[in-house]
CSV table of C-alpha atoms and ligand atoms in Angstrom, one decimal:
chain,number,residue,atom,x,y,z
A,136,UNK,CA,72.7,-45.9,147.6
A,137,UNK,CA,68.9,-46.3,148.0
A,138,UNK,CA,67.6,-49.8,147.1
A,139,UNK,CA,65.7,-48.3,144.0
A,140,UNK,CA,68.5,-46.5,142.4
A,141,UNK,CA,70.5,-49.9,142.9
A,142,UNK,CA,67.6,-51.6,140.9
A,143,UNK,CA,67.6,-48.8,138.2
A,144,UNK,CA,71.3,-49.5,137.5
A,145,UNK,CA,71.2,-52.8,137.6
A,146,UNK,CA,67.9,-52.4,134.8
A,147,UNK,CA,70.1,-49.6,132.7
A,148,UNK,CA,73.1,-52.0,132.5
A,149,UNK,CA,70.7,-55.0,131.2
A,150,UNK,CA,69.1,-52.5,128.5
A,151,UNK,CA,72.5,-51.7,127.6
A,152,UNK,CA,73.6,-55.3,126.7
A,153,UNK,CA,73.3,-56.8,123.3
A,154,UNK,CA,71.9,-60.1,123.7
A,155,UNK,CA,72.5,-62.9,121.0
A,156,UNK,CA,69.5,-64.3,121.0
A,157,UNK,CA,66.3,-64.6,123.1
A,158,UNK,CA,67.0,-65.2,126.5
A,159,UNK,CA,64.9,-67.5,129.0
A,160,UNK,CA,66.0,-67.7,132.7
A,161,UNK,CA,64.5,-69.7,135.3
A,162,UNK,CA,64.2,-69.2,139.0
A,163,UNK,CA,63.5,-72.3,141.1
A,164,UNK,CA,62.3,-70.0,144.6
A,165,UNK,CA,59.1,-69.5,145.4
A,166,UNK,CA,60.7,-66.2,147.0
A,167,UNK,CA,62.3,-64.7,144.0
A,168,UNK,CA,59.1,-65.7,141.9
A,169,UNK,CA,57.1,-63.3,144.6
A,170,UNK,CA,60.2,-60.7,144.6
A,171,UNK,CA,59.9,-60.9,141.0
A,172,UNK,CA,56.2,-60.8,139.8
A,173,UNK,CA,55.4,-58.0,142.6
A,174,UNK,CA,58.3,-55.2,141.7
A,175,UNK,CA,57.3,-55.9,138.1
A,176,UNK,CA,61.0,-57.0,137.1
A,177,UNK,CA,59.2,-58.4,134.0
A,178,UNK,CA,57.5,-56.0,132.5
A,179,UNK,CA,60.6,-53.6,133.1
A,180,UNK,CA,63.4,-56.1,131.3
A,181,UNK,CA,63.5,-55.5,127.6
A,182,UNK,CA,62.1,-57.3,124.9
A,183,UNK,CA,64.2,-60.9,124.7
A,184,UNK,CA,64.9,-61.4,128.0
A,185,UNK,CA,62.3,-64.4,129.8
A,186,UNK,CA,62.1,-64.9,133.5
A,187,UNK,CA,60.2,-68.6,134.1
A,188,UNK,CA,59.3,-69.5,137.4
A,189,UNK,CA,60.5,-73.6,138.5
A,190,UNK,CA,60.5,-76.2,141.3
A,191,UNK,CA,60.4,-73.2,144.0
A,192,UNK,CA,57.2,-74.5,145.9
A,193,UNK,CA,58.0,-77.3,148.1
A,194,UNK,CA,53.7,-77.4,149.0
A,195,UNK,CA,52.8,-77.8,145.2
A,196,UNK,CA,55.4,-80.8,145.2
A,197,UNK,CA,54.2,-82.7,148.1
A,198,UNK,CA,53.1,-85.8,146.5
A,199,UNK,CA,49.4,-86.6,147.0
A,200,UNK,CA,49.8,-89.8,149.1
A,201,UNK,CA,51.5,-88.0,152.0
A,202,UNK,CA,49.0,-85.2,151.9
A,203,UNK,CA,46.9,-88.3,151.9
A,204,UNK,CA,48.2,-90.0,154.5
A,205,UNK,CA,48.3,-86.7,157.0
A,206,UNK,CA,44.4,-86.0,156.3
A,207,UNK,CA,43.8,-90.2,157.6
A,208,UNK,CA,46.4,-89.8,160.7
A,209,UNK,CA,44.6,-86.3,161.2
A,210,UNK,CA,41.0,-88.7,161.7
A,211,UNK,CA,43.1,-91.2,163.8
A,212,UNK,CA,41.2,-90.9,167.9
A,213,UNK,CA,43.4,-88.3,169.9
A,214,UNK,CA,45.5,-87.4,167.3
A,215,UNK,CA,46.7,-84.2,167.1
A,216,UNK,CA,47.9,-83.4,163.0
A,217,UNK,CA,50.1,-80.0,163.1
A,218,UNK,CA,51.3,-78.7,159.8
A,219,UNK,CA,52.6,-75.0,158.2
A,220,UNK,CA,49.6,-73.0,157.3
A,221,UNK,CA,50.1,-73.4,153.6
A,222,UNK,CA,49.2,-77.1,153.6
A,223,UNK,CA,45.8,-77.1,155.7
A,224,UNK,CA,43.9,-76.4,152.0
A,225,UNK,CA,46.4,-78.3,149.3
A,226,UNK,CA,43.5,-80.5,147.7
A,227,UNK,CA,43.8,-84.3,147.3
A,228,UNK,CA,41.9,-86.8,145.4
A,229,UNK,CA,40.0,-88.5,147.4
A,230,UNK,CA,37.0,-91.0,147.1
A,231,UNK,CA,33.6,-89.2,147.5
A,232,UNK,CA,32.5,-88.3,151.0
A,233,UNK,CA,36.1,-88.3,152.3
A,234,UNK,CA,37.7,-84.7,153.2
A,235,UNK,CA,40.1,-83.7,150.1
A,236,UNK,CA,42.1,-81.5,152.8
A,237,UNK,CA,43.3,-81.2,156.1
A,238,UNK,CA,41.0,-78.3,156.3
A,239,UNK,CA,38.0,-80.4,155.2
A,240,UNK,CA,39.4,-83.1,157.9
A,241,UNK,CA,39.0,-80.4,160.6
A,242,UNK,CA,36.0,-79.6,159.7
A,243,UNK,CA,35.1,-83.1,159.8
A,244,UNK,CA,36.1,-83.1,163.5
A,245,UNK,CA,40.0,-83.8,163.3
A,246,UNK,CA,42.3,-81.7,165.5
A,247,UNK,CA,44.4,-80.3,162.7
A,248,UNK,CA,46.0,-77.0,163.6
A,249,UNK,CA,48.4,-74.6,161.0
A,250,UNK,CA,52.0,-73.8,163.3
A,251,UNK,CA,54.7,-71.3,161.7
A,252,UNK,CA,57.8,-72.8,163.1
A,253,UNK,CA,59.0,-76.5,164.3
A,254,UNK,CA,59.3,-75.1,168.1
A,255,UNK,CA,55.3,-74.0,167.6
A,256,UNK,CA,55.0,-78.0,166.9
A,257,UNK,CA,56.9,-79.3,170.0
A,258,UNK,CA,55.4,-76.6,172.1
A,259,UNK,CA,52.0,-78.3,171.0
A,260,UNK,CA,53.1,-81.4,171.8
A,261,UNK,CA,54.2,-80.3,175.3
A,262,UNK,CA,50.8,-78.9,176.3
A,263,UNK,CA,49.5,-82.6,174.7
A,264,UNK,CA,51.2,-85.0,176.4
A,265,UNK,CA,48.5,-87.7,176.4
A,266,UNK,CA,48.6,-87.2,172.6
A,267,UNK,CA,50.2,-88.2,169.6
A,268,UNK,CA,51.6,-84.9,167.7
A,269,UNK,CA,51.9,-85.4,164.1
A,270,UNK,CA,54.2,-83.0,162.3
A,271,UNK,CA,53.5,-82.9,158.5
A,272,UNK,CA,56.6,-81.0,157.2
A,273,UNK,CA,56.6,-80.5,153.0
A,274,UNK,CA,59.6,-77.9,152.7
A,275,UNK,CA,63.1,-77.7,150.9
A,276,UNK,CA,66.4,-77.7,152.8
A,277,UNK,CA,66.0,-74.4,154.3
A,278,UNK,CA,62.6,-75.9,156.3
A,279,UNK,CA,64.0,-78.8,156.9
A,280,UNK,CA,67.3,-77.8,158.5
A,281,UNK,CA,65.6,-76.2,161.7
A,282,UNK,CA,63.1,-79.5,162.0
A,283,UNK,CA,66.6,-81.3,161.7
A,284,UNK,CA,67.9,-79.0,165.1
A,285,UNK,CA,65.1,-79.3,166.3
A,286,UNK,CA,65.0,-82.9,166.4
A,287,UNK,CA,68.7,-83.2,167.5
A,288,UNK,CA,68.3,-81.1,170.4
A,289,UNK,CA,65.7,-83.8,171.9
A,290,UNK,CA,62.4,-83.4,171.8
A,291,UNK,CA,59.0,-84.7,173.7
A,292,UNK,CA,58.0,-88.2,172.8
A,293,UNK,CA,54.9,-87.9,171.5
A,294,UNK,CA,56.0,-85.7,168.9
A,295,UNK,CA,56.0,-87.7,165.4
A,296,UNK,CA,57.4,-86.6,162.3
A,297,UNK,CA,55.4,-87.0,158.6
A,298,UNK,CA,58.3,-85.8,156.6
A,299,UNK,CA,57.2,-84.8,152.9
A,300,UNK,CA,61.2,-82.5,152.6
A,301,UNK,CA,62.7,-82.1,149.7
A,302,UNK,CA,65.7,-81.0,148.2
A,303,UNK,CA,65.9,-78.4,145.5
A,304,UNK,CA,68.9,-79.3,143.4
A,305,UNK,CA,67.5,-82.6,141.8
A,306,UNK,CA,64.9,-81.2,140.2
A,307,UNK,CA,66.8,-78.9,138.1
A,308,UNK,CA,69.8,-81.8,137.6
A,309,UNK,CA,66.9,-83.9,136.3
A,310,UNK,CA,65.4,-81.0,134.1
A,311,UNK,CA,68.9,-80.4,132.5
A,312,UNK,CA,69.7,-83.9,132.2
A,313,UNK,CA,66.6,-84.9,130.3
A,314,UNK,CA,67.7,-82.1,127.5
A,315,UNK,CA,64.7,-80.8,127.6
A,316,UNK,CA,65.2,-78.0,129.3
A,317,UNK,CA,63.2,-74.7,128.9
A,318,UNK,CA,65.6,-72.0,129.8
A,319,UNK,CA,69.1,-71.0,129.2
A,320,UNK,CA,70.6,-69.6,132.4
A,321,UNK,CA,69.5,-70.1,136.1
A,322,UNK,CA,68.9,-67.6,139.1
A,323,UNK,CA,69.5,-70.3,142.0
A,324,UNK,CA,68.0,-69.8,145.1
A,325,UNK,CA,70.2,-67.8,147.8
A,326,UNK,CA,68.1,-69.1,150.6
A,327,UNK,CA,69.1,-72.6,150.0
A,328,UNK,CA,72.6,-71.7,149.1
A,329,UNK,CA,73.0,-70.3,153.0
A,330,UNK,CA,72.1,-73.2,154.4
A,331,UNK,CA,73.9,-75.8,152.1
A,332,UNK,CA,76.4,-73.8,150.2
A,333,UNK,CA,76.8,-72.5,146.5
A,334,UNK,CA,78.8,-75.3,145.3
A,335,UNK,CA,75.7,-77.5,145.3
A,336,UNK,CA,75.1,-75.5,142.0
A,337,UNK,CA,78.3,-75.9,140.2
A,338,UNK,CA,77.3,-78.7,138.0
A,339,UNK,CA,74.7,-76.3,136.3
A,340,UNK,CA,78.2,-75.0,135.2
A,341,UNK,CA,80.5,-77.8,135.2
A,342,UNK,CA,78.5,-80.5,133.6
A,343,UNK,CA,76.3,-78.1,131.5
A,344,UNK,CA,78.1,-75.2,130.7
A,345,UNK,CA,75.0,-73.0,131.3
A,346,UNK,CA,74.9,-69.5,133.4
A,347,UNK,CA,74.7,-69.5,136.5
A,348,UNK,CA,73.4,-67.0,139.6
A,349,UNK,CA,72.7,-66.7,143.5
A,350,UNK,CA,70.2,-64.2,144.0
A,351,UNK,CA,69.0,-63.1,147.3
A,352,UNK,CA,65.3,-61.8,147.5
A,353,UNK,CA,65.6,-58.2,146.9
A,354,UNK,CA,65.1,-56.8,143.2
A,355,UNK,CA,68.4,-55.6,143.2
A,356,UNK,CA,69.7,-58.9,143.9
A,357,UNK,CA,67.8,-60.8,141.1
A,358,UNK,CA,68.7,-57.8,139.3
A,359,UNK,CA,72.1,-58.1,139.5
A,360,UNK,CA,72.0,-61.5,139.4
A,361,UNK,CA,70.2,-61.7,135.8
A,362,UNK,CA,72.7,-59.3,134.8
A,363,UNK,CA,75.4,-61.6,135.5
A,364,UNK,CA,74.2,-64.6,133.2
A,365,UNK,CA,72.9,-62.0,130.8
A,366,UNK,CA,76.8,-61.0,130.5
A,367,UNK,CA,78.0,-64.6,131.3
A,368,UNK,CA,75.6,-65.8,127.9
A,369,UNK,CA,77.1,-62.9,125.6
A,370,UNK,CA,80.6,-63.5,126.7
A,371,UNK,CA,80.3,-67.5,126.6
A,372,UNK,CA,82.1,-67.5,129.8
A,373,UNK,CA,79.3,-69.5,132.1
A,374,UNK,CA,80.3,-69.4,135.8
A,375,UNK,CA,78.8,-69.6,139.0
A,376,UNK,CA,78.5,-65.9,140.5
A,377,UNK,CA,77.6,-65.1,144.2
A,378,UNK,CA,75.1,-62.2,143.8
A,379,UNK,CA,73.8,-62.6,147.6
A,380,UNK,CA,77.5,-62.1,149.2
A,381,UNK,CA,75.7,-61.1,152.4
A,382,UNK,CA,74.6,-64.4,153.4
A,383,UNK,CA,75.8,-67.0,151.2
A,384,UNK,CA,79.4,-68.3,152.3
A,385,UNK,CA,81.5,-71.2,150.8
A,386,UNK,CA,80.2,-74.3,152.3
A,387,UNK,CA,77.2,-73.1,153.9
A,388,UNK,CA,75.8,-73.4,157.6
A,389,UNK,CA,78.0,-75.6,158.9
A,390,UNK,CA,75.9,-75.9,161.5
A,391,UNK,CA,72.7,-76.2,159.7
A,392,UNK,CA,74.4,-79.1,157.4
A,393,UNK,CA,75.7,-81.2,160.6
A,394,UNK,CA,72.3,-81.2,162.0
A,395,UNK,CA,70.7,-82.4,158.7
A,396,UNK,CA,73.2,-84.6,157.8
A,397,UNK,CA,72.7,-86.3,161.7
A,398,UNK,CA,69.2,-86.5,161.8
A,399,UNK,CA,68.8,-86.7,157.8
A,400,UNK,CA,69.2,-89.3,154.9
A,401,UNK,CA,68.9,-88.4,151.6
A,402,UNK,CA,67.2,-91.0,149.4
A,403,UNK,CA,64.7,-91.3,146.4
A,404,UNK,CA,61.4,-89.5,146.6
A,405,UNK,CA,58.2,-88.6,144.9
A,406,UNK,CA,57.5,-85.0,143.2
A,407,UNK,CA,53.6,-84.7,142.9
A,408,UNK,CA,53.0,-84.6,139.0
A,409,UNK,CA,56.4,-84.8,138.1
A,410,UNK,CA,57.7,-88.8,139.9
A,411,UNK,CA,60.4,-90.0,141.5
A,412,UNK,CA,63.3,-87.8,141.3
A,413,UNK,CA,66.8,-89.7,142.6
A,414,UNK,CA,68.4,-88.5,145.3
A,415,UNK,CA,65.6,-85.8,146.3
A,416,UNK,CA,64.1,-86.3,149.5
A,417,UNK,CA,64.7,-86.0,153.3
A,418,UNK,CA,64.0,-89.4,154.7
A,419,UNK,CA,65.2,-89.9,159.1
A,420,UNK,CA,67.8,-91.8,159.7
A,421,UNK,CA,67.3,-95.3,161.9
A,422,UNK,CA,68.4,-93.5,164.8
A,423,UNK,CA,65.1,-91.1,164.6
A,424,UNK,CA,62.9,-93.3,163.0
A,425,UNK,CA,60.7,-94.4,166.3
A,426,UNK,CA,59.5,-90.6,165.7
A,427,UNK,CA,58.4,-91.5,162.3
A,428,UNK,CA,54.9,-91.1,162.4
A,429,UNK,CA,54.5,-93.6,159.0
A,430,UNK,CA,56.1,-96.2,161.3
A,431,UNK,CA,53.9,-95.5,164.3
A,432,UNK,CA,50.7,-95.2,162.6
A,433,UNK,CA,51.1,-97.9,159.4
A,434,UNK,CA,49.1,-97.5,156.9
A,435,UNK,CA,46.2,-99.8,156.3
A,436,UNK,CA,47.1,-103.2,153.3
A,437,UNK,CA,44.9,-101.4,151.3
A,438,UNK,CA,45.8,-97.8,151.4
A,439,UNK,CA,45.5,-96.0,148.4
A,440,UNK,CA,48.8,-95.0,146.6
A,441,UNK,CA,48.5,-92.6,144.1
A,442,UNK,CA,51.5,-91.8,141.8
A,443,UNK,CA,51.6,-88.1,142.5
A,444,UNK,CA,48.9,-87.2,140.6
A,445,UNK,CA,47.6,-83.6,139.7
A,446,UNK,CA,43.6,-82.6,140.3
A,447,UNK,CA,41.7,-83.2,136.8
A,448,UNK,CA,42.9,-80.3,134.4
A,449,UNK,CA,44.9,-79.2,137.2
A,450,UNK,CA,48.6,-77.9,135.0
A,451,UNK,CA,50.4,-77.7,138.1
A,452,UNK,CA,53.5,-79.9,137.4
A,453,UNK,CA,54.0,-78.0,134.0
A,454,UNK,CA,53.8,-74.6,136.0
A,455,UNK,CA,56.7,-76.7,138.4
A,456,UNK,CA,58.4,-77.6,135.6
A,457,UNK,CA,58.6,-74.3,134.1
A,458,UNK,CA,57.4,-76.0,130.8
A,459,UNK,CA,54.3,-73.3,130.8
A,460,UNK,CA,53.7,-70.0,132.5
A,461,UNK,CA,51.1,-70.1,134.8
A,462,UNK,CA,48.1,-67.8,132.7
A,463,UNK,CA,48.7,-70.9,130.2
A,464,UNK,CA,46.8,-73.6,132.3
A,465,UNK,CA,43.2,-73.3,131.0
A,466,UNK,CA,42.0,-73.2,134.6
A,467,UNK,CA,44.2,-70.2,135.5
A,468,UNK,CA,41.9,-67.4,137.1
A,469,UNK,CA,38.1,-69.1,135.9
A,470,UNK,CA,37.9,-72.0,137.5
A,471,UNK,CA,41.2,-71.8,139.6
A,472,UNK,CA,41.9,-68.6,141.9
A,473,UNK,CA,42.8,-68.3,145.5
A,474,UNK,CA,39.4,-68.5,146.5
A,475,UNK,CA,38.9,-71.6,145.2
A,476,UNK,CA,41.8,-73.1,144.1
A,477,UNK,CA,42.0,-76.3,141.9
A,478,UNK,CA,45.7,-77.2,142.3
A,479,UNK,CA,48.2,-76.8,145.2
A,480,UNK,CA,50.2,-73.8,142.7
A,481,UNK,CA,47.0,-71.7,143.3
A,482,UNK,CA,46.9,-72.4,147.4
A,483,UNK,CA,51.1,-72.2,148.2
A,484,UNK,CA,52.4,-68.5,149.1
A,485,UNK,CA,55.4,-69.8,146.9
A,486,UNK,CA,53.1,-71.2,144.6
A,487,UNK,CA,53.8,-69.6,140.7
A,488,UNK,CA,49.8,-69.4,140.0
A,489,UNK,CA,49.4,-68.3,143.6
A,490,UNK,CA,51.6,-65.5,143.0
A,491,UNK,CA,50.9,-64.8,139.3
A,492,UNK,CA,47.2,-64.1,140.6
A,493,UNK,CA,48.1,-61.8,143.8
A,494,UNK,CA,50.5,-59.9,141.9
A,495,UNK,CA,47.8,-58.9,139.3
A,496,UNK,CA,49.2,-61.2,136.3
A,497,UNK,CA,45.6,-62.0,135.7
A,498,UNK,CA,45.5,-62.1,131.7
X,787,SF4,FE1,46.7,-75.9,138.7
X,787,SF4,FE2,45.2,-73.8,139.2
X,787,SF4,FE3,47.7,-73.5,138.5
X,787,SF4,FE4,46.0,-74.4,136.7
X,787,SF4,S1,45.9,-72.3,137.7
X,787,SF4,S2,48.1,-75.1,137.1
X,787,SF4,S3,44.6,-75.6,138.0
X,787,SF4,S4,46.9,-74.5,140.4
């Protein structure tokens, strides 16, 4: 069946359901937010039925003090600071006359250059051997597992790692657990769920009795997939259905997972706006940490730490947070576009104000 007709069943089986009560879902993807905002899935569900973008933008979430501490290693002599395209512009607050991005840094005469895979970064580092390469990775498990390979299968020495990874989980087991949570049922990411299987999202089910879904990109797929806790919610029968049976297997990548769990650690990290989250970042383990470029480079005693702090006005962590909709920040699209973008949300691909703008959600 064509992939439109699919999505047109999937909508006339959701206009058919008799829904309790208003309905809020969240998506925590930057992926499904884009699938979602640019086939104009809202404006096609009926009235009642809420799709809220979440923590799917691992860029918006890099806490300010790494982006910090990649724009000073990027002005350190000979150093070469490699990082995916998205983060070059991600603003930082920084005292006056310093570059607020690793764009501005470049511009300033720091060798900062954008690279699209890990393999891009060692291949950098091979044509630099006199210098150090500084990989700045911000990403969720599915970035980080090929960095992870990437590191296991050896690579040059000069190659350093500024890791900013995150895991995607934590955020929404902190949302639920502080009670206040914004939405009643949850599209999970099927990207993530490949690489580190669906049962990481049972305890949206188990310890919170709330509807559950894997979605893969496609409309059809989120279609089905909001279907599924649509009928899960009316029936009061919460479970956690597979709606992205293609790729997403019980337990995962196994391969993916043994390479992050050798090279990887989990431990507590920073979310930019949002704090400390337990159990939510990527840190090396001791056997990789001579490639950690914080240990290489230290910073200075009197560094600046900030706490993961938003640009002034800046709404971003409520956009993560799925607490407001991004045309609800009173920067959104007047002082904030993609041209000149306030907060990392309106410089990410997978940022929700980012998106929200491209896709022509401009009011
Ligand atoms: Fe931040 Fe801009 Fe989004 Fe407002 S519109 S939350 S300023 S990124």
């Amino acid at each position: 069946m064509p992939a439109q007709t699919i999505a047109q069943t999937w909508l006339a089986r959701i206009r058919e359901l008799a829904l309790p009560r208003p309905i809020r879902l969240m998506n925590v993807c930057g992926g499904h937010e884009r699938s979602i905002s640019f086939s104009g899935i809202r404006g096609a569900l009926p009235p009642g039925i809420e799709i809220i973008p979440g923590p799917g933008c691992p860029v918006c979430v890099c806490p300010e003090e790494d982006l910090y501490e990649a724009i000073r290693l990027s002005l350190e002599e000979d150093v070469v600071l490699v990082a995916f395209g998205d983060m070059l512009r991600v603003p930082a607050n920084v005292p006056k006359g310093e570059p607020r991005s690793l764009e501005q840094a470049r511009a300033a005469g720091a060798d900062v250059r954008p690279v699209a895979s890990p393999q891009e970064a060692a291949s950098i580092a091979r044509a630099e051997p006199d210098k150090p390469v500084v990989f700045f990775v911000a990403g969720f498990e599915t970035t980080t597992a090929p960095v992870a390979a990437m590191l296991a299968e050896g690579v040059p020495d000069n190659l350093l790692i500024l890791l900013a990874a995150r895991l995607t989980w934590p955020a929404v087991a902190m949302l639920l657990d502080s009670g206040e949570a914004a939405f009643d049922a949850l599209i999970a990411p099927g990207h993530v769920a490949t690489v580190m299987g669906p049962e990481e999202w049972s305890f949206v089910v188990e310890r919170h009795r709330m509807p559950a879904a894997i979605a893969g990109f496609t409309p059809e797929s989120l279609l089905a997939a909001t279907y599924s806790v649509l009928r899960q919610t009316i029936e009061d029968r919460p479970f956690l259905d597979n709606c992205y049976p293609e790729l997403v297997r019980p337990g995962g990548n196994p391969t993916a997972r043994r390479w992050l769990s050798e090279v990887m650690q989990v431990e507590d990290a920073n979310w930019r706006g949002i704090g400390i989250i337990p159990d939510s970042g990527f840190a090396l383990r001791p056997a990789w940490q001579h490639l950690d470029a914080r240990r290489v480079f230290p910073a200075p005693e009197d560094t600046r730490r900030r706490a993961g702090e938003m640009p002034p006005g800046c709404d971003c962590a409520s956009v993560v947070l799925g607490r407001i909709f991004p045309d609800q920040c009173r920067l959104y699209g007047r002082a904030c576009t993609p041209r000149n973008p306030i907060g990392p949300c309106m410089v990410s691909d997978e940022g929700a104000c980012r998106i929200w703008w491209s896709s022509g959600l401009r009011e």
